[in-house]
mmCIF file of C-alpha atoms and ligand atoms in Angstrom:
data_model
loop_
_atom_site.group_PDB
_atom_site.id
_atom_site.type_symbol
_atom_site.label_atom_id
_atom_site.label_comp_id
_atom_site.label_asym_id
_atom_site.label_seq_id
_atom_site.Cartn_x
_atom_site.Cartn_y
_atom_site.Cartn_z
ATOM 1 C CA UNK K 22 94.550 6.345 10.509
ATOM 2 C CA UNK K 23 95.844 8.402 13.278
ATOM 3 C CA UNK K 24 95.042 12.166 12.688
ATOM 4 C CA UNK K 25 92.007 11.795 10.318
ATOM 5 C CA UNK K 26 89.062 13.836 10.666
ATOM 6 C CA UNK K 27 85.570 11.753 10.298
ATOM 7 C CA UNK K 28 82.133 12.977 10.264
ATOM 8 C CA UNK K 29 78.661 10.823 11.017
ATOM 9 C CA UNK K 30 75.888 11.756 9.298
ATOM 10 C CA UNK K 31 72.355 10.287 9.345
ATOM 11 C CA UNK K 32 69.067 10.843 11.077
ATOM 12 C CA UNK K 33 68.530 10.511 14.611
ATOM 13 C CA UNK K 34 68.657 6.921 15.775
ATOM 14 C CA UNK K 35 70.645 6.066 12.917
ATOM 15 C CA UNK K 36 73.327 3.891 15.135
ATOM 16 C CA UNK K 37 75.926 7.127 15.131
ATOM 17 C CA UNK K 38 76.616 6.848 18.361
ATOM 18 C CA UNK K 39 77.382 3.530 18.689
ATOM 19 C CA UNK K 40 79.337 2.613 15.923
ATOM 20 C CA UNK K 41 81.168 5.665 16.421
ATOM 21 C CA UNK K 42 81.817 4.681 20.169
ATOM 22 C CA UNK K 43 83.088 1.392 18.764
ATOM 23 C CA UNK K 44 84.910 2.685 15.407
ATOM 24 C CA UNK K 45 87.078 5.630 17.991
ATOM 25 C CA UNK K 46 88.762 3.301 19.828
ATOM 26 C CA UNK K 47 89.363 0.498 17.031
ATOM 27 C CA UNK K 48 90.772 3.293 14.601
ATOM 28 C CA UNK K 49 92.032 5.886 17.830
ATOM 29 C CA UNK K 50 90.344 8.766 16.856
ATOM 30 C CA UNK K 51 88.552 10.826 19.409
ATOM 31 C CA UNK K 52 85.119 10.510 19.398
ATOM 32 C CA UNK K 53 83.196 13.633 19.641
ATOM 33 C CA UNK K 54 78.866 13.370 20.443
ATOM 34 C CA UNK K 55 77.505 17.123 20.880
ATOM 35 C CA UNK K 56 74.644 15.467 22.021
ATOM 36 C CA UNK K 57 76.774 13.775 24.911
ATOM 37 C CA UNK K 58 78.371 17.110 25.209
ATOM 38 C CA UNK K 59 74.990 19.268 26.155
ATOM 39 C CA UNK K 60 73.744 16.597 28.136
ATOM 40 C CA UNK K 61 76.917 16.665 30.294
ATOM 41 C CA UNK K 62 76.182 20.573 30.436
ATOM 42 C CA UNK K 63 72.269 20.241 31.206
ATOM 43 C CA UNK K 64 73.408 17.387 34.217
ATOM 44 C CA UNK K 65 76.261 20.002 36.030
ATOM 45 C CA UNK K 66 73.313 22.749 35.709
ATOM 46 C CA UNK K 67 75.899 25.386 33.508
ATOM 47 C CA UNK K 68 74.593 28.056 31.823
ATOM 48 C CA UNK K 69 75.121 26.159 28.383
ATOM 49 C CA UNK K 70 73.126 23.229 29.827
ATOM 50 C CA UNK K 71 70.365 25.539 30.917
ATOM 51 C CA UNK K 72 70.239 27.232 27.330
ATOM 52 C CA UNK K 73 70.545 24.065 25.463
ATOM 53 C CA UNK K 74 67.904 22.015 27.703
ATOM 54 C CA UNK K 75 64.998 24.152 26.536
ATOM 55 C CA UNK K 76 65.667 23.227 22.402
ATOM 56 C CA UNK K 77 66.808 20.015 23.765
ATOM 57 C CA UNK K 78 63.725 18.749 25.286
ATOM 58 C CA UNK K 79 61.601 19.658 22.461
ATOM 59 C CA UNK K 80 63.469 17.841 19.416
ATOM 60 C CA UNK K 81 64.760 21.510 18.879
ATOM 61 C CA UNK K 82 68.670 22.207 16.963
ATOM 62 C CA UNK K 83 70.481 24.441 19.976
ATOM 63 C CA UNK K 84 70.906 27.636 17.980
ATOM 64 C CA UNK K 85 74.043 27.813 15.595
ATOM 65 C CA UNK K 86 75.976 30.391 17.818
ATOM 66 C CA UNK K 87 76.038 28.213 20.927
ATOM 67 C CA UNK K 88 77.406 25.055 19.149
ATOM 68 C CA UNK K 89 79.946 26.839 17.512
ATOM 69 C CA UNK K 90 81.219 27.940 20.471
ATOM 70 C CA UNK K 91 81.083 24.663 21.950
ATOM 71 C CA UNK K 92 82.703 22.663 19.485
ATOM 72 C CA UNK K 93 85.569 24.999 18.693
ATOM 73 C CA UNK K 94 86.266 25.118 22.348
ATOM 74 C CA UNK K 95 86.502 21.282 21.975
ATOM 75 C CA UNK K 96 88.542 20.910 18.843
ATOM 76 C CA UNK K 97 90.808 22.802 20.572
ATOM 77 C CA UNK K 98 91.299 21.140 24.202
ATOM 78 C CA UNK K 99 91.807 17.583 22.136
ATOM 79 C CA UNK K 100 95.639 16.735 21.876
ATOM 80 C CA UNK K 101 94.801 14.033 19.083
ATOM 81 C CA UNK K 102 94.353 15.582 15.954
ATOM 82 C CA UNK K 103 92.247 12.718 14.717
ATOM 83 C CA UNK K 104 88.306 12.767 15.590
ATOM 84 C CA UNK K 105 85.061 11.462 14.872
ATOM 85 C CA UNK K 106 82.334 13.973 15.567
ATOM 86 C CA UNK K 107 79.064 12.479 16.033
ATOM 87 C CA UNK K 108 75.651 15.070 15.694
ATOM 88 C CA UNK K 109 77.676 17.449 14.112
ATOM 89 C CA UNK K 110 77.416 19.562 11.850
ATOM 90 C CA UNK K 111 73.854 19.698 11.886
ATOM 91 C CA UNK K 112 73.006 22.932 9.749
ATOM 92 C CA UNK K 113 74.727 24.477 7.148
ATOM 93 C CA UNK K 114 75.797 26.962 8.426
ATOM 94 C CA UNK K 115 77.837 24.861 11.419
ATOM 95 C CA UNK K 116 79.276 22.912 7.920
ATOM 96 C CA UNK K 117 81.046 25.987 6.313
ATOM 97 C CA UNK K 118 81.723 27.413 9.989
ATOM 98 C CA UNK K 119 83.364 24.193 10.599
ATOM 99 C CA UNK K 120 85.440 23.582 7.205
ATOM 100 C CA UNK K 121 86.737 27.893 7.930
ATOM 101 C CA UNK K 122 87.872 26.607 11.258
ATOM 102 C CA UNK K 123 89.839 23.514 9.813
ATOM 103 C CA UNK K 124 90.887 25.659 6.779
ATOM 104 C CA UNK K 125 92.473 28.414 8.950
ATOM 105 C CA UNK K 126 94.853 25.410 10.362
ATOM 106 C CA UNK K 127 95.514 24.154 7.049
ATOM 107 C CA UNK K 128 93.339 20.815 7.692
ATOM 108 C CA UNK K 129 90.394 19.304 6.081
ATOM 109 C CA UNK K 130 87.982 16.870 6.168
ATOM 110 C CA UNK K 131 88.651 13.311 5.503
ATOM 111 C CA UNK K 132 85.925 11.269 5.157
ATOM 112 C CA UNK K 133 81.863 11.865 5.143
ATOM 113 C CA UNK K 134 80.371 8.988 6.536
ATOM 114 C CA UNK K 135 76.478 8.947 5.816
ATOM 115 C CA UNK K 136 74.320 6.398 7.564
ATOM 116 C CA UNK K 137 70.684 5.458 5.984
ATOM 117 C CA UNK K 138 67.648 4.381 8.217
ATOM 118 C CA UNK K 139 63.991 3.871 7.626
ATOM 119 C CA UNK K 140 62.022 6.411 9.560
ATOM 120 C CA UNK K 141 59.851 3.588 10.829
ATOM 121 C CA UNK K 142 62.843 1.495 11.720
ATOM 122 C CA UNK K 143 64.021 4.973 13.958
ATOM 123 C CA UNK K 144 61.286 5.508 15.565
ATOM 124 C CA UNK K 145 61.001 1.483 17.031
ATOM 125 C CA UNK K 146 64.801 1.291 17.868
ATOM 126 C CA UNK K 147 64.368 5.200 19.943
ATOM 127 C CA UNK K 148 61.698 4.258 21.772
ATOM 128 C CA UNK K 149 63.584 1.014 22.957
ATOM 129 C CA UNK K 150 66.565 3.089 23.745
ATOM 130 C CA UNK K 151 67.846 3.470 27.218
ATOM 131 C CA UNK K 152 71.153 5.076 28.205
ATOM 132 C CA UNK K 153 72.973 5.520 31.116
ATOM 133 C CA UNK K 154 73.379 9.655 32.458
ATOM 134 C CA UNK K 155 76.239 8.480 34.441
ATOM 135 C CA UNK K 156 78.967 7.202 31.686
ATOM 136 C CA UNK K 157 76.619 8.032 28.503
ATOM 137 C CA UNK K 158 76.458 4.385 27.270
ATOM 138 C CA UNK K 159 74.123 3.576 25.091
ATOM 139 C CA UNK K 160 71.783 0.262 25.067
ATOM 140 C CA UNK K 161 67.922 -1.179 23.392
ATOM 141 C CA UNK K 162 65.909 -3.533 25.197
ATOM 142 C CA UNK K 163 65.657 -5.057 22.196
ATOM 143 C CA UNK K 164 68.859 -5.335 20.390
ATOM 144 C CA UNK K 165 71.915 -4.480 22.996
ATOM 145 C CA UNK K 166 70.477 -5.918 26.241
ATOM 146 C CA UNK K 167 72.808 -5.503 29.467
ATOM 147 C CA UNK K 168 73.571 -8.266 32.225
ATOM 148 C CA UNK K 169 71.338 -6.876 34.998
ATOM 149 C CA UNK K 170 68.059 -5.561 34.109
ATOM 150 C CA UNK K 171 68.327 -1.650 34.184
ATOM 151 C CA UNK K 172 71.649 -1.033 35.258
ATOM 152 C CA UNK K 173 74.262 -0.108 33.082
ATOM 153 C CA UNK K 174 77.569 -3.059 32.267
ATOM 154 C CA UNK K 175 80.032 -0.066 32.142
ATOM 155 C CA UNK K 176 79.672 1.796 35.719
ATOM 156 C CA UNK K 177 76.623 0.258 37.516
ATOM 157 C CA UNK K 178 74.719 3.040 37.074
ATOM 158 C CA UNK K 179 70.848 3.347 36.398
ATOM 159 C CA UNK K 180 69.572 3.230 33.151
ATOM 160 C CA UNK K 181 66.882 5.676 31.897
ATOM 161 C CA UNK K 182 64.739 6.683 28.777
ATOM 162 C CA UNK K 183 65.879 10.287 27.177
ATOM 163 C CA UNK K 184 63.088 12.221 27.433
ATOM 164 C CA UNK K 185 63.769 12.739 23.918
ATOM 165 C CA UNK K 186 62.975 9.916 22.994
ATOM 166 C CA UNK K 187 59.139 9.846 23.734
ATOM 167 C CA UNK K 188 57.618 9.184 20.125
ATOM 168 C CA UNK K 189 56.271 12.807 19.658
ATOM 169 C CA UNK K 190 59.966 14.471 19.978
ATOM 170 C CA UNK K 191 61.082 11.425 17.957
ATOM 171 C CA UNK K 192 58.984 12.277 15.109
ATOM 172 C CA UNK K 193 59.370 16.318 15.515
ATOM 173 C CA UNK K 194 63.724 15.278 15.603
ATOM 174 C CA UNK K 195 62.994 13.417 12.459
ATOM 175 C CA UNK K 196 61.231 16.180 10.809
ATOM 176 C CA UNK K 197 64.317 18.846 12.188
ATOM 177 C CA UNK K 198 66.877 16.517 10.965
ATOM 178 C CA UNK K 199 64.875 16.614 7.036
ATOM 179 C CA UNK K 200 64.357 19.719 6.827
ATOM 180 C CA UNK K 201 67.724 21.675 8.463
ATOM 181 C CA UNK K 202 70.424 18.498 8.349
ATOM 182 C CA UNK K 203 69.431 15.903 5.337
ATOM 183 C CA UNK K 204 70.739 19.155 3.158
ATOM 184 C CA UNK K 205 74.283 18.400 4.379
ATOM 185 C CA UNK K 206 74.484 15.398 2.353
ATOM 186 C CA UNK K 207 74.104 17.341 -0.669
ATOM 187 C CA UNK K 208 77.007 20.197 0.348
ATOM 188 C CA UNK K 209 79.484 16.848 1.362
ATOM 189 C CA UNK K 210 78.895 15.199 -1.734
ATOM 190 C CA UNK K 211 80.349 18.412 -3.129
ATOM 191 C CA UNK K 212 82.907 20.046 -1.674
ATOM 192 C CA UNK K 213 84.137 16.558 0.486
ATOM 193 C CA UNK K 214 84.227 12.641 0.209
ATOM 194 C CA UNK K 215 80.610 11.482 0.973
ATOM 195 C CA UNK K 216 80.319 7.494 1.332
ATOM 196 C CA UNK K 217 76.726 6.316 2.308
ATOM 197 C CA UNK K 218 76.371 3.009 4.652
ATOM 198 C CA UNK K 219 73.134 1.242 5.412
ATOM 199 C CA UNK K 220 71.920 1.846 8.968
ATOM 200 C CA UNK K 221 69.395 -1.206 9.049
ATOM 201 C CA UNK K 222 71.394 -4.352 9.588
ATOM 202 C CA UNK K 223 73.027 -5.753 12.897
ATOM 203 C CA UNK K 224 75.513 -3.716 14.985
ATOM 204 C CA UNK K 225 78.244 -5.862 14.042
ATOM 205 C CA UNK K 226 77.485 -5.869 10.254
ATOM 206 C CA UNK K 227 77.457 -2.166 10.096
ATOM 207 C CA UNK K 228 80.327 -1.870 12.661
ATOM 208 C CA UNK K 229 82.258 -4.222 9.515
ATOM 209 C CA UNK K 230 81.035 -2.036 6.567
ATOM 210 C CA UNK K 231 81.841 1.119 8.377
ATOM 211 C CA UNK K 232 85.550 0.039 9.111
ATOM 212 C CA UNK K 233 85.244 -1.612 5.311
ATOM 213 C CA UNK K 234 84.623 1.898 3.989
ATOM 214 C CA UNK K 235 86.760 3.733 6.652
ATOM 215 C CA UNK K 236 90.460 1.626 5.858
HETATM 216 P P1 LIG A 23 71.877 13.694 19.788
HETATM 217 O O1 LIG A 23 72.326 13.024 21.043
HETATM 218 O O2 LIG A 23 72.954 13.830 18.770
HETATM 219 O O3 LIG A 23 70.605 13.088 19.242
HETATM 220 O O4 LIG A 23 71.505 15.201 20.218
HETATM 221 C C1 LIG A 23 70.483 15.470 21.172
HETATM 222 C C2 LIG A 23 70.000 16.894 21.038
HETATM 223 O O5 LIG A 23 71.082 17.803 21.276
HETATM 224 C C3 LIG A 23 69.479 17.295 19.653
HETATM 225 O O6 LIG A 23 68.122 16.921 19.467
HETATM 226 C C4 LIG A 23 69.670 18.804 19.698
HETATM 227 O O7 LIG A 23 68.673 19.426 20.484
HETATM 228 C C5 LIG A 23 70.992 18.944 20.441
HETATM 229 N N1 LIG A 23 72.160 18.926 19.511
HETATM 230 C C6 LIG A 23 73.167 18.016 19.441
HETATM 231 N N2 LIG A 23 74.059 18.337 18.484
HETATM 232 C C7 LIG A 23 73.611 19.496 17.924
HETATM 233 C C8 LIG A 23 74.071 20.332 16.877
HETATM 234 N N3 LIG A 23 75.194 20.043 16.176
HETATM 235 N N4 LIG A 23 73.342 21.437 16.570
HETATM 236 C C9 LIG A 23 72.219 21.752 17.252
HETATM 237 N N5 LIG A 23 71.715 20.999 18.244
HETATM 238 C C10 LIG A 23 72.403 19.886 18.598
#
């Protein structure tokens, strides 16, 4: 397993970045969330953050250039050479910038992992989402409840919405994600191995299929 390269595709809300948060460390491969990673640069006030905050509060892609930057600058600090990245590629253009990048050190792309979700299904699980900006764990008031009301299991801290995740920018992501990401699947079923999972069962269910699929 070690050294495999993974990608996670599927709409916002999809359960990327927790099964990918669980898969990483069963598997160890690195897992990589550009979302986590802007939203790390928006909290320490850099001048990525401050770019990326402006797309990122309206359910806006950060422009091509910026994330390029960013996750080449990551690939390249990791010492494991096996990864997961989570909310990327998002365009095509960051898809054929990416596969150059692994091409010109004679590596690839192992797997495609697509995950399938029911808009409506999205929209009810985002809206129940809280997270903590401290540690960037993920829970649902619903469906992955913590022990104290509010505060996060992992480090205490205090759990809030993402202002994302108001309905509105929840239905403008899902419209972004149709019209400039749901063409990836197509250019992955081509050129790389594409395997779709379903998104709508229990976390443990999918966590099973995923690793199923994965091994
Ligand atoms: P996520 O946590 O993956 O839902 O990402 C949150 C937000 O970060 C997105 O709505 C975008 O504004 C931005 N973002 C994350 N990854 C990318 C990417 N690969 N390309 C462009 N924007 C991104």
């Amino acid at each position: 397993m070690e050294g495999r390269k993974v990608i996670l595709l599927g709409p916002p809300g999809s359960g990327k970045g927790t099964q990918a948060a669980r898969f990483a460390g069963e598997l160890g491969l690195e897992h990589i969330s550009t979302g986590d990673l802007l939203r790390d640069a928006v909290k320490e006030g850099t001048e990525l953050g401050k770019k990326a905050s402006q797309y990122m509060e309206k359910g806006l892609l950060v422009p091509d250039d910026i994330m390029l930057g960013l996750i080449e600058e990551k690939l390249d600090s990791l010492d494991s050479n096996g990864w997961i990245l989570d909310g990327f590629p998002r365009t095509l253009t960051q898809a054929e910038a990416l596969s150059t990048m692994l091409g010109g050190h004679q590596q690839k792309i192992d797997r495609v992992l697509l995950i399938e979700v029911d808009s409506e299904l999205i929209v009810q699980r985002l809206s129940n989402r809280r997270v903590c900006p401290q540690c960037n764990a993920v829970y649902n008031l619903n469906t992955i409840r913590t022990a104290v009301e509010g505060k996060c299991d992992a480090c205490g801290g205090d759990l809030v919405k993402r202002p994302d995740d108001e309905e509105e920018t929840i239905r403008k992501r899902l419209d972004v994600y149709e019209e400039q990401t749901a063409p990836l699947i197509g250019y992955y079923r081509e050129h790389d191995d594409l395997v779709t999972v379903s998104g709508a069962g229990g976390i443990e269910e999918i966590n099973a299929e995923i690793l199923r699929v994965l091994k």
